[in-house]
Coordinates of C-alpha atoms (C1' of nucleotides) in Angstrom, one line a residue:
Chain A
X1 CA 127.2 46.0 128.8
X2 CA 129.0 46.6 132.2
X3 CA 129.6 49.7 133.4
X4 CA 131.9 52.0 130.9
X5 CA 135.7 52.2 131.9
X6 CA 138.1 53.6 129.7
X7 CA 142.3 54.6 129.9
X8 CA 145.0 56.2 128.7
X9 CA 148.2 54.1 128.6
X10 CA 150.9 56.1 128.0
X11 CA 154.7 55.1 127.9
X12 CA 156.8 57.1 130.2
X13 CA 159.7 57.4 127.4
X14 CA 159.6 61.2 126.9
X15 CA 157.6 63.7 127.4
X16 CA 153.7 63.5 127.0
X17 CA 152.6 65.4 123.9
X18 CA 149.1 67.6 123.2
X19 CA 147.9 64.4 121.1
X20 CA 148.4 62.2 124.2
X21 CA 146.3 64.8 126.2
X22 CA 143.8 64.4 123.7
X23 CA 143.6 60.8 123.6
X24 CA 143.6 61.2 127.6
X25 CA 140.8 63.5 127.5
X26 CA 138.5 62.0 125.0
X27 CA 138.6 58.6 126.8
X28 CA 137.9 60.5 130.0
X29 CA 134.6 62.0 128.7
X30 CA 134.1 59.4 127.2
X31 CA 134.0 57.3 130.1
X32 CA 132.3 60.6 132.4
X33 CA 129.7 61.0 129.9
X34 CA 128.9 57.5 130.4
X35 CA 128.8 57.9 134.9
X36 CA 132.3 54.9 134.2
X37 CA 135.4 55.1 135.2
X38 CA 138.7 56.3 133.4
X39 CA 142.2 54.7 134.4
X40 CA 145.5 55.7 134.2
X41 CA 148.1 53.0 132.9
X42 CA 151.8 53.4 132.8
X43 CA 153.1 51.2 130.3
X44 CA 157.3 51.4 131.9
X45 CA 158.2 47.6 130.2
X46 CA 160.8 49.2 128.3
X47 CA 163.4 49.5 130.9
X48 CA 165.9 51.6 128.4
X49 CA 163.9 54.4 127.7
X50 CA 161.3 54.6 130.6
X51 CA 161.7 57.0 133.2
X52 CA 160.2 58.3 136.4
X53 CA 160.3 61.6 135.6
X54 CA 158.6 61.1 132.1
X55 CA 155.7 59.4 134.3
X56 CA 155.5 62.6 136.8
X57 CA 155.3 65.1 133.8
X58 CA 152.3 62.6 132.3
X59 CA 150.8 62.9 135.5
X60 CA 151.6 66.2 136.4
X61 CA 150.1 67.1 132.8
X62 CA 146.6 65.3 133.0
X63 CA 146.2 67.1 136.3
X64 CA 146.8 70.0 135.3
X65 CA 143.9 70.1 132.4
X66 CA 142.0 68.7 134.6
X67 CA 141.5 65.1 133.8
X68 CA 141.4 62.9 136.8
X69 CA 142.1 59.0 136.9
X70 CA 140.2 56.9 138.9
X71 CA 142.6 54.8 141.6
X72 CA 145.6 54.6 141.5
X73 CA 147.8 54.5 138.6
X74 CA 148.2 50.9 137.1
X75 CA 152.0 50.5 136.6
X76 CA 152.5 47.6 133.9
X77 CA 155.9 46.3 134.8
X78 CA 154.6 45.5 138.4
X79 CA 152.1 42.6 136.3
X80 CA 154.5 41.5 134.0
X81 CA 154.3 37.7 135.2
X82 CA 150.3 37.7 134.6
X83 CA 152.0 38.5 131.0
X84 CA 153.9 35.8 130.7
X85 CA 151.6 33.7 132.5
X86 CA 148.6 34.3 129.5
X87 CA 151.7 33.6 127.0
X88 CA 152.7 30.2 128.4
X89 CA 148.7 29.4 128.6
X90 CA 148.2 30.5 124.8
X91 CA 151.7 28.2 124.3
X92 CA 150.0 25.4 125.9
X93 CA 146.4 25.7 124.1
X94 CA 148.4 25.8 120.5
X95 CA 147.8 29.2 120.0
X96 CA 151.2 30.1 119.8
X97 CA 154.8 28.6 119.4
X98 CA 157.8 28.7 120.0
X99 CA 160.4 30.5 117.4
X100 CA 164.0 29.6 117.0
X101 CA 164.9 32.4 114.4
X102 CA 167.7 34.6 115.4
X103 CA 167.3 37.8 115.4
X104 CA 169.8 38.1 112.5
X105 CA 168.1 35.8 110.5
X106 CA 165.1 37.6 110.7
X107 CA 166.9 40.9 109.5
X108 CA 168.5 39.2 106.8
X109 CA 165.1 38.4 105.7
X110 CA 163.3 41.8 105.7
X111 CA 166.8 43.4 104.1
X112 CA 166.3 41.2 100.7
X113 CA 162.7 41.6 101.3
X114 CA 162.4 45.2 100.8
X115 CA 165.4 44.9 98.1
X116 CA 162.9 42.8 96.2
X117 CA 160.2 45.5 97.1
X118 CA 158.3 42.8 98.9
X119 CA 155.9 43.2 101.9
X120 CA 158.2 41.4 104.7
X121 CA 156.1 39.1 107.2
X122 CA 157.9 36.3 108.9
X123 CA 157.8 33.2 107.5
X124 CA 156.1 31.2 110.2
X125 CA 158.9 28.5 109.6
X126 CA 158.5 27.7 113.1
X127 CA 154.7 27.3 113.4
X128 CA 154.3 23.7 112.4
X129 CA 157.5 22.0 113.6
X130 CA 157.0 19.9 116.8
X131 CA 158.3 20.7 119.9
X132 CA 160.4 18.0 119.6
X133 CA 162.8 19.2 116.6
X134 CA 163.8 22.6 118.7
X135 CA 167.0 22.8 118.2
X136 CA 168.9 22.4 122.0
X137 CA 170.8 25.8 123.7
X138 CA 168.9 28.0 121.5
X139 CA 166.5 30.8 122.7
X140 CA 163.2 30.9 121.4
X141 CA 160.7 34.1 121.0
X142 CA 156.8 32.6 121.7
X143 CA 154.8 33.9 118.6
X144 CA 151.1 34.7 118.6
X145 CA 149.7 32.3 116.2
X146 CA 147.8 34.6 113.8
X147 CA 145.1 33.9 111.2
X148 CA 146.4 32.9 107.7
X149 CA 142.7 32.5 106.0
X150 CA 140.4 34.8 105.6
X151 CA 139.4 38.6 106.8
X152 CA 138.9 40.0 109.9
X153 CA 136.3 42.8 110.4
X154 CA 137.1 45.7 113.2
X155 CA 134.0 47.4 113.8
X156 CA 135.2 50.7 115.0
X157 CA 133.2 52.9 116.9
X158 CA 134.7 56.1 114.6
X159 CA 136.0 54.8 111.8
X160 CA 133.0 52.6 111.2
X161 CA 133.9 48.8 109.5
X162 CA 137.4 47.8 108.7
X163 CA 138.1 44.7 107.3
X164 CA 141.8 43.3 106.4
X165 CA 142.9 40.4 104.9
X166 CA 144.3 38.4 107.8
X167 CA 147.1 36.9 106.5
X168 CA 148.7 40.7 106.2
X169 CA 149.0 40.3 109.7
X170 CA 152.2 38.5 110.9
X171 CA 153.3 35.6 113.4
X172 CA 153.6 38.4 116.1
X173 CA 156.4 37.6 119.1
X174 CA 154.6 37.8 122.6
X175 CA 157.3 36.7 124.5
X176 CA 161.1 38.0 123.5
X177 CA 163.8 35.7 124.1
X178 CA 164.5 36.9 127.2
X179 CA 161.5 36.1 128.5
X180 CA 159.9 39.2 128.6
X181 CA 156.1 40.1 127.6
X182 CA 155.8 42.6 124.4
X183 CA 153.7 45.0 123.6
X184 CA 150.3 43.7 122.5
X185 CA 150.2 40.7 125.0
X186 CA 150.6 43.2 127.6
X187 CA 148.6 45.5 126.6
X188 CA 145.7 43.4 125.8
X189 CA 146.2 41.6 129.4
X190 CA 145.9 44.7 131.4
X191 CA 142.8 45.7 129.7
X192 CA 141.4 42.3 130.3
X193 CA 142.1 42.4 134.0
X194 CA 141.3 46.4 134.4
X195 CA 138.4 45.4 132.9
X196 CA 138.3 48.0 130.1
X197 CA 135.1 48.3 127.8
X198 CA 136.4 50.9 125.6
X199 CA 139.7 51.2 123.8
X200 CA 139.7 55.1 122.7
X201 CA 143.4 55.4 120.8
X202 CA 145.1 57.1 118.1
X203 CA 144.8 56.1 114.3
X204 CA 148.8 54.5 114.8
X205 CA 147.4 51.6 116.6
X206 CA 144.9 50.0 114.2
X207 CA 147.1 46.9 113.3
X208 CA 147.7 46.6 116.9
X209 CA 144.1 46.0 117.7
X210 CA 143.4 43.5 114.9
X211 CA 146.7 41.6 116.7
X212 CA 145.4 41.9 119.7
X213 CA 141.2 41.3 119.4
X214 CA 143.0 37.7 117.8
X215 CA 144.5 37.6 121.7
X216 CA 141.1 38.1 123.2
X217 CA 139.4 35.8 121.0
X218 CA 142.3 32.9 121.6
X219 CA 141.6 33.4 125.6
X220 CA 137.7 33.4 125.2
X221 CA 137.7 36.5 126.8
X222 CA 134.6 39.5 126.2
X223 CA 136.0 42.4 123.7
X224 CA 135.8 45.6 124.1
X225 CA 134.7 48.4 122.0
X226 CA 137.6 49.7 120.2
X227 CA 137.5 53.4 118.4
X228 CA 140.9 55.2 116.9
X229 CA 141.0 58.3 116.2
X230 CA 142.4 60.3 113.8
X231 CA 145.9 61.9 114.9
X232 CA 147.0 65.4 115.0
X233 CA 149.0 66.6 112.1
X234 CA 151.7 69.1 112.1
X235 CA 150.9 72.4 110.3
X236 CA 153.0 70.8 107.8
X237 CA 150.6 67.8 107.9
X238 CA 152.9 65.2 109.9
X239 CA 152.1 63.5 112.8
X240 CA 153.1 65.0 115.8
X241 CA 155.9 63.9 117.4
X242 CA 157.8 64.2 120.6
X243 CA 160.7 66.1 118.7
X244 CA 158.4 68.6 117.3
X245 CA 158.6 71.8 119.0
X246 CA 155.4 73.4 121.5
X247 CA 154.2 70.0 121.7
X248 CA 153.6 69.5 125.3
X249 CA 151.8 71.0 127.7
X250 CA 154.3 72.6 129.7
X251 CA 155.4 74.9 126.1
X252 CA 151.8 76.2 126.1
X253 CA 151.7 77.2 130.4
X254 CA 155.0 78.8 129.8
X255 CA 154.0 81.5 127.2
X256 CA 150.5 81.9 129.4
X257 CA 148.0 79.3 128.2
X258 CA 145.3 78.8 130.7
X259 CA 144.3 75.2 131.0
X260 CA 140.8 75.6 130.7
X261 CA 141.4 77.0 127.3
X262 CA 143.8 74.7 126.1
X263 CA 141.0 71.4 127.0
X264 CA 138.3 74.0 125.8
X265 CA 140.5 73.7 122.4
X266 CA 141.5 70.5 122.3
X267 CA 138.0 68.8 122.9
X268 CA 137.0 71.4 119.3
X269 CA 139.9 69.8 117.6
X270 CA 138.8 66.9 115.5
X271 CA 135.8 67.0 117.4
X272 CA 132.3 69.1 117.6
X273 CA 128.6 69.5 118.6
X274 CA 126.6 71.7 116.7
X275 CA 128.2 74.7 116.1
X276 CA 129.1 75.0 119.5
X277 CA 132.6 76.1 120.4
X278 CA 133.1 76.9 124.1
X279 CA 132.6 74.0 126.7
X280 CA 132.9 74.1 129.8
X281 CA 134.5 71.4 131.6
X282 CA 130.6 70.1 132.7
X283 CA 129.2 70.8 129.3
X284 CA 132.5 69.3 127.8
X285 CA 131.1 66.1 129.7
X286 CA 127.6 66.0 129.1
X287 CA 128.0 66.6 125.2
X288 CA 131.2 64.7 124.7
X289 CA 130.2 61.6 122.3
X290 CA 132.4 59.3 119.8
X291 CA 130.1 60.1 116.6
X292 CA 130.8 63.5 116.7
X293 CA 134.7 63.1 116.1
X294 CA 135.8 63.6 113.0
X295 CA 137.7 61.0 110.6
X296 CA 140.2 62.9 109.4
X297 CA 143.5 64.8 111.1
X298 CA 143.6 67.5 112.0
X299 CA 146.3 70.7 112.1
X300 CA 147.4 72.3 115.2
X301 CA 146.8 76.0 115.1
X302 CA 148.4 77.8 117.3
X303 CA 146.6 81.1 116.7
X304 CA 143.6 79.0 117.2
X305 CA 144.8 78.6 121.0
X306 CA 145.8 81.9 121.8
X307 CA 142.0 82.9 120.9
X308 CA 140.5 80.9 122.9
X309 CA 143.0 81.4 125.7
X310 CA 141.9 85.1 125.5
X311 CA 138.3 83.9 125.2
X312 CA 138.7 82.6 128.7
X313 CA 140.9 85.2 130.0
X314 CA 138.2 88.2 129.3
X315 CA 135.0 85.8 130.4
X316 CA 136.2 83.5 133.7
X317 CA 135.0 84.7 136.9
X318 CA 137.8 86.8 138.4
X319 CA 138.9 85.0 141.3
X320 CA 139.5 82.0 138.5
X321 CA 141.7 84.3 136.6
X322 CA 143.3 85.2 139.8
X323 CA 144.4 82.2 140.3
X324 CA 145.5 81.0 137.2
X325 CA 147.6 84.3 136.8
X326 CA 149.1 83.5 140.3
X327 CA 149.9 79.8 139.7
X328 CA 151.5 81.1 136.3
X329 CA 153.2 84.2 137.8
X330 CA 154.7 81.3 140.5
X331 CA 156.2 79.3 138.3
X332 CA 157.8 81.3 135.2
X333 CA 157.6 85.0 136.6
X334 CA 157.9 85.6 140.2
X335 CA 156.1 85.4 143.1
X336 CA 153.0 87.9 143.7
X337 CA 152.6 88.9 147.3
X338 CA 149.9 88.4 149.3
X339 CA 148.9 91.7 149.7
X340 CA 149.1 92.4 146.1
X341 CA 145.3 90.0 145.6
X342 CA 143.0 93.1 146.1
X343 CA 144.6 95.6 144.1
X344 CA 145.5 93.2 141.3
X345 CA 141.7 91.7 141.3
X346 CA 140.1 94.9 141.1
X347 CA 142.1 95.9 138.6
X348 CA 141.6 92.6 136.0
X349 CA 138.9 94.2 134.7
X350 CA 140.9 96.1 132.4
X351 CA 144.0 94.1 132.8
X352 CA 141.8 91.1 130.8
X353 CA 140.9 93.5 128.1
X354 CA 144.3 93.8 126.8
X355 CA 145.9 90.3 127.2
X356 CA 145.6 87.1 125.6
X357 CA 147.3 85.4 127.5
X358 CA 148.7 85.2 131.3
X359 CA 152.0 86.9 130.3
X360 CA 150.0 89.8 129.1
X361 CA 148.2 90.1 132.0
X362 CA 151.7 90.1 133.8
X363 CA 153.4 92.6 131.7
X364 CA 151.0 95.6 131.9
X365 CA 150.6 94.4 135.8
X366 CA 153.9 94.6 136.6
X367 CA 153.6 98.1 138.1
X368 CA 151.0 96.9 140.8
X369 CA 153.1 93.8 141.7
X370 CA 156.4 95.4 141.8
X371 CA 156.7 98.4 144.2
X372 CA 159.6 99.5 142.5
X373 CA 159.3 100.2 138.8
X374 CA 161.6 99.8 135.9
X375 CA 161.5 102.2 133.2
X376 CA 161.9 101.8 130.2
X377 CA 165.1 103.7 129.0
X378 CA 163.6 105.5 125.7
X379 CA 160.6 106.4 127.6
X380 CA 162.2 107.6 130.7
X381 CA 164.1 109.9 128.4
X382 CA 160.8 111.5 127.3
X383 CA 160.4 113.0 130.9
X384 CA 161.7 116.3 129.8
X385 CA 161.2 119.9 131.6
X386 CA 158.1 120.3 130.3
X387 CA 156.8 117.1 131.1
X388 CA 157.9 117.0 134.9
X389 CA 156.1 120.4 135.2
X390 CA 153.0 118.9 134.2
X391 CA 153.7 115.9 136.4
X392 CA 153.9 118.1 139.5
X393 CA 150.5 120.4 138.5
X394 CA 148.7 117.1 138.4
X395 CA 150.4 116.0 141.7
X396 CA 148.8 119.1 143.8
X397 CA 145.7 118.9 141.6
X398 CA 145.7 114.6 142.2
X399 CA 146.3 115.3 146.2
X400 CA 143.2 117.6 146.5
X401 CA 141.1 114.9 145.1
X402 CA 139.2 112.6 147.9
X403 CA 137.3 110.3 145.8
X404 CA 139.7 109.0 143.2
X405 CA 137.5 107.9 140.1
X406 CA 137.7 108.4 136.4
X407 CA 134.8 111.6 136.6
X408 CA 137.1 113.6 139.3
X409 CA 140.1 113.0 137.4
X410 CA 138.9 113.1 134.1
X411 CA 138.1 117.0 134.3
X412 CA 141.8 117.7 136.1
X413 CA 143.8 116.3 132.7
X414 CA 141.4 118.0 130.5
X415 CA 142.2 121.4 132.2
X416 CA 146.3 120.6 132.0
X417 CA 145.3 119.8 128.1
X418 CA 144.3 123.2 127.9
X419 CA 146.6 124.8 130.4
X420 CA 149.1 123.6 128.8
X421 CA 148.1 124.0 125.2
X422 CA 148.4 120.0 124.5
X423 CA 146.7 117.4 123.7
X424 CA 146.0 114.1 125.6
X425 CA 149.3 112.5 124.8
X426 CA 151.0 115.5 125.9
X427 CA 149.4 114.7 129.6
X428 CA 149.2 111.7 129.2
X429 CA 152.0 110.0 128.6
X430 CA 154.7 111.6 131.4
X431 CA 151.5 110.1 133.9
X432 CA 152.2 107.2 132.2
X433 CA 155.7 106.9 131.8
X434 CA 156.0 108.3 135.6
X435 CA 153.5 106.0 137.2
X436 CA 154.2 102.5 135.1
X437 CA 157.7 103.3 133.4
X438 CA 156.1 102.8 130.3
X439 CA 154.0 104.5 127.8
X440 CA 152.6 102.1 126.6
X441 CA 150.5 99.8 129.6
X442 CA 146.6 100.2 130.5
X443 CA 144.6 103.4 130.2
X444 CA 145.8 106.3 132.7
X445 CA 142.7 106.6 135.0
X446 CA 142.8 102.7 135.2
X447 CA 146.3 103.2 136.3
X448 CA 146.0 105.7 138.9
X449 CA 142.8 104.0 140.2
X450 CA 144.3 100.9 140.5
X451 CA 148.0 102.4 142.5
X452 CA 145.2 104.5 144.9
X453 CA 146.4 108.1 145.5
X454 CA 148.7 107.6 148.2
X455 CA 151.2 105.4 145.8
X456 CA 150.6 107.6 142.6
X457 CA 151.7 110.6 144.6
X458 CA 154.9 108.9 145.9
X459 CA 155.8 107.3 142.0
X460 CA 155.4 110.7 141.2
X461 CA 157.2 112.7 143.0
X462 CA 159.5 110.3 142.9
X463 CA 160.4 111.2 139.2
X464 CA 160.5 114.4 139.1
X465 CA 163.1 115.0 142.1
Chain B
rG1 C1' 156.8 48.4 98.1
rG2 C1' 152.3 46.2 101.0
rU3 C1' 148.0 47.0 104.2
rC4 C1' 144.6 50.5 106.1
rC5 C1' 142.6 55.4 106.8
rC6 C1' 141.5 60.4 105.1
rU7 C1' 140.0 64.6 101.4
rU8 C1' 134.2 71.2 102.6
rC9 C1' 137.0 78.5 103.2
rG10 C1' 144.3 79.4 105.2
rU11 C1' 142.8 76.5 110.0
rC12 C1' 138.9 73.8 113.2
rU13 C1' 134.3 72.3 111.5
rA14 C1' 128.3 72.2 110.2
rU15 C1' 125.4 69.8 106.4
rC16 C1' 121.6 63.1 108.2
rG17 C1' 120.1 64.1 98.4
rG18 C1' 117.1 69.9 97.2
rU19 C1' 120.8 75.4 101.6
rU20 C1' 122.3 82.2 98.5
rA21 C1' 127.1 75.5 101.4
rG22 C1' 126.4 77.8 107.9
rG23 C1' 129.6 79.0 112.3
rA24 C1' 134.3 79.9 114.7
rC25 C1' 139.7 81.4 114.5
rA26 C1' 143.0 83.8 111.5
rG27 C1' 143.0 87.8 107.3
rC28 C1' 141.1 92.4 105.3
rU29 C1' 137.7 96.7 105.7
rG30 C1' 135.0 100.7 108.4
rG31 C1' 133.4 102.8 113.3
rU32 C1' 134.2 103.8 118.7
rU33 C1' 138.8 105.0 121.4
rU34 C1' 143.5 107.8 125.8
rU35 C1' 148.9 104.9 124.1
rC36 C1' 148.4 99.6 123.3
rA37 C1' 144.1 96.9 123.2
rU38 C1' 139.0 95.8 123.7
rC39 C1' 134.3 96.3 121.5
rC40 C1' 131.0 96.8 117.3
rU41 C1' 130.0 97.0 111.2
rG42 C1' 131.1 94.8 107.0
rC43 C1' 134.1 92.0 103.3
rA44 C1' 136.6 88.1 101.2
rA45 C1' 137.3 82.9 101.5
rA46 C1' 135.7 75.9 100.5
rG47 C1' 133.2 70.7 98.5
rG48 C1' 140.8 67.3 94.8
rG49 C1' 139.7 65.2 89.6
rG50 C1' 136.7 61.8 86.6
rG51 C1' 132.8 58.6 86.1
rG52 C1' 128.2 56.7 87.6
rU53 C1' 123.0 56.3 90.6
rU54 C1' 119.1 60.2 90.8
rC55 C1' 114.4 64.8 88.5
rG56 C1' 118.5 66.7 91.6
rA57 C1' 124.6 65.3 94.4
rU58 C1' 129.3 68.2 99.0
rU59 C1' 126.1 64.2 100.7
rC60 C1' 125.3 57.4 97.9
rC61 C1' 128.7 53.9 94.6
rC62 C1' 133.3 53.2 91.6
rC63 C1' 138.0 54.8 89.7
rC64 C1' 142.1 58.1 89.9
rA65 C1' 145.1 61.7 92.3
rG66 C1' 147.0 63.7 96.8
rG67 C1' 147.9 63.3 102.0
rG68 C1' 148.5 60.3 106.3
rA69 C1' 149.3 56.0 109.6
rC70 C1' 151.4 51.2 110.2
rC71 C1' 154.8 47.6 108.4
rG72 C1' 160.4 46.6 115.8
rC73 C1' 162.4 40.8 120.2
rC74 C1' 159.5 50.2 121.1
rA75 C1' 155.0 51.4 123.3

RNA sequence: GGUCCCUUCGUCUAUCGGUUAGGACAGCUGGUUUUCAUCCUGCAAAGGGGGGUUCGAUUCCCCCAGGGACCGCCA
């Protein structure tokens, strides 16, 4: 067999879902595993629906988990004529006809059809009738001429044999009445000429391959491997659509996902090695194989996500986190200054241990990024009296300190604690509220550590003027 | 309604006929702790039902039930 190239043919009708990132992803390790390629096909032939910015979001999406195309994208509608080209030639070598039905006699067929709870398939009245009796001024659809006799036998690389009777399978139109190329004849023309050895696609297209493994085998052309995979389900156990909410990629970067985590996740979903669970992106692609994905659907779980999103958040290197906080913090939150990076880095260490995800990490670093704080208006309030007074002993105590660590500050609240007949809170939290305007946020030394002495002093003072 | 696919803890899954049915997430305990967390103990939790085959079935076969996908001149 030739070397292994796979794709992902989405349709830029809307935007592109986690179980099209899936589908994406397998067929890239797939084909990665393998040392082949992986191609990106945008399948825009339905003018109505299809839209430019539906193709940058797809594109957008797979480069942002981190799957790469090979080329250039291959843009169906620019090869159109090959498609009508392979029509006419299966016209010409009888395996296909021309079909004078109108559309409205073809509806009135399936409506009494399902009255009678019958299957519908078209009738083939058109099959067998010479060219000659086509009626004049009428426009003709060119169907596929499909098997009537016999099985046929899909030998799936997941779902292992699958064999249907063929005469379930319709008369299906490759050429609309207005001259256009549909579906399967395109699809199965660009795979021909892209040269694809492996078909990697969700469960919903099974009929469509037995249709179109009937094109390849009319045109003498070689087959490829085909393997369809079981879809994602809805927690409620429905296939997931484009209408169902947090389904693309962009609703899991907006509440902090990390992509790394969300592939990481993805890749376990429906699929697994051993009872391995965390892959990196080279593991993902030296493991990655087609008998370890499961046959049946699986359930998105969102708490699933957020775990390993906070897997990856407390064990990436720290310049990784960095960045992906940055790139987050950029797009939803605001922008975090340059001269933020050192103070913010060296302070992830704790930052991580409280977050699971990006937003986290923003919300209790807030009070490094912004110079200004905001309090919180119940916890402001707490700063009483009492309070600012041991705000200001810890100031002159904090400013006599050279080397500011947790072991010279740690002995400076213990002796306000007993100064001041308290406890830890009772220190504690007007530090806290004073230097973060918040109680609640990352441990105090952390916080003090992390602003340096110069800053503390300032936020403090600050508060109790 | 027809065709096809699927069925192990709540969820994702492991098991290539013999296991106390394993792991992970979530859940619940207990401990550490400076708020909030983290971290560490532990617990609980599963083979849809019925027939076979076999010394022995979660595993192989059949039937049933349940769930899902498809049934467009959409892709």
């Amino acid at each position: 067999m030739s070397k292994v190239a796979t794709r992902f043919a989405p349709s830029p009708t809307g935007a592109l879902h986690i179980g099209g990132v899936r589908t994406a992803l397998f067929n890239w390790l797939y084909s990665k595993n393998h040392k082949g390629t992986f191609h990106l096909r945008i399948e825009d032939t339905d003018k109505e629906r299809s839209k430019d910015e539906y193709k940058d979001q797809i594109i957008k999406s797979l480069k942002w988990i981190g799957v790469e195309y090979d080329g250039e994208e291959y843009i169906q509608s620019t090869k159109i004529n090959d498609h009508i080209n392979i029509a006419n030639e299966l016209l010409k070598n009888g395996n296909a006809y021309k079909c004078y039905c109108s559309s409205e006699e073809i509806e009135e067929q399936k409506k009494r059809a399902r009255q009678k709870k019958l299957p519908y398939i078209y009738n083939r009245k058109w099959r067998d009738i010479p060219e000659s009796e086509a009626p004049k001024g009428v426009k003709s659809v060119i169907r596929f001429k499909s098997k009537i006799e016999g099985t046929s036998i899909l030998k799936d690389l997941v779902q292992g044999d699958v064999e249907i009777d063929n005469n379930t399978i319709e008369d299906f139109i490759i050429l609309r009445n207005d001259g256009t190329p549909t579906y399967n004849l395109s699809a199965t023309v660009d795979d021909h000429q892209m040269g694809m050895t492996h078909i990697i696609r969700g469960d919903d297209h099974k009929i469509n391959t037995f249709k179109q493994i009937q094109i390849y085998l009319a045109m003498n052309w070689e087959l490829p491997k085909f393997a369809h995979i079981p879809l994602i389900h809805t927690i409620e156990g429905k296939k997931l659509s484009k209408r169902d909410n947090a389904s693309t990629l962009d609703d899991y970067s907006k509440i902090g996902i990390m992509p790394d985590a969300l592939r990481n996740y993805l890749l376990r979903l429906g699929w697994s090695f051993e009872d391995k669970e965390i892959f990196t992106l080279e593991e993902s692609i030296e493991h990655f194989n087609l008998k370890g994905i499961g046959k049946s659907p699986s359930k998105l779980d969102v708490s699933r996500i957020l775990s390993m999103n906070e897997y990856y958040i407390k064990n990436i290197d720290e310049n990784s986190l960095y960045q992906n906080l940055v790139e987050y913090c950029k797009i939803y939150k605001e922008k975090i200054n340059s001269d933020k990076e050192t103070k913010i880095k060296s302070s992830l260490y704790f930052l991580k241990n409280k977050a699971k995800t990006l937003v986290d990490i923003y919300n209790n670093a807030k009070f490094i990024i912004n110079d200004i704080i905001e309090f919180n208006e119940d916890d402001f309030n707490l700063i009483d009296d009492k309070a600012k007074k041991i705000i200001l002993e810890f100031s002159k105590e904090l400013s006599n300190i050279s080397n500011i660590n947790k072991e010279n500050l740690e002995p400076v609240v213990n002796s306000l604690i007993k100064k001041n007949d308290t406890n830890f809170k009772g220190v504690g939290q007007p530090l806290r509220i004073a230097l973060t305007g918040s109680k609640f946020g990352p441990g105090l030394y952390d916080i003090i550590i992390a602003l340096g002495k110069d800053e503390a002093l300032k936020r403090l003072a600050k508060i109790i003027s």
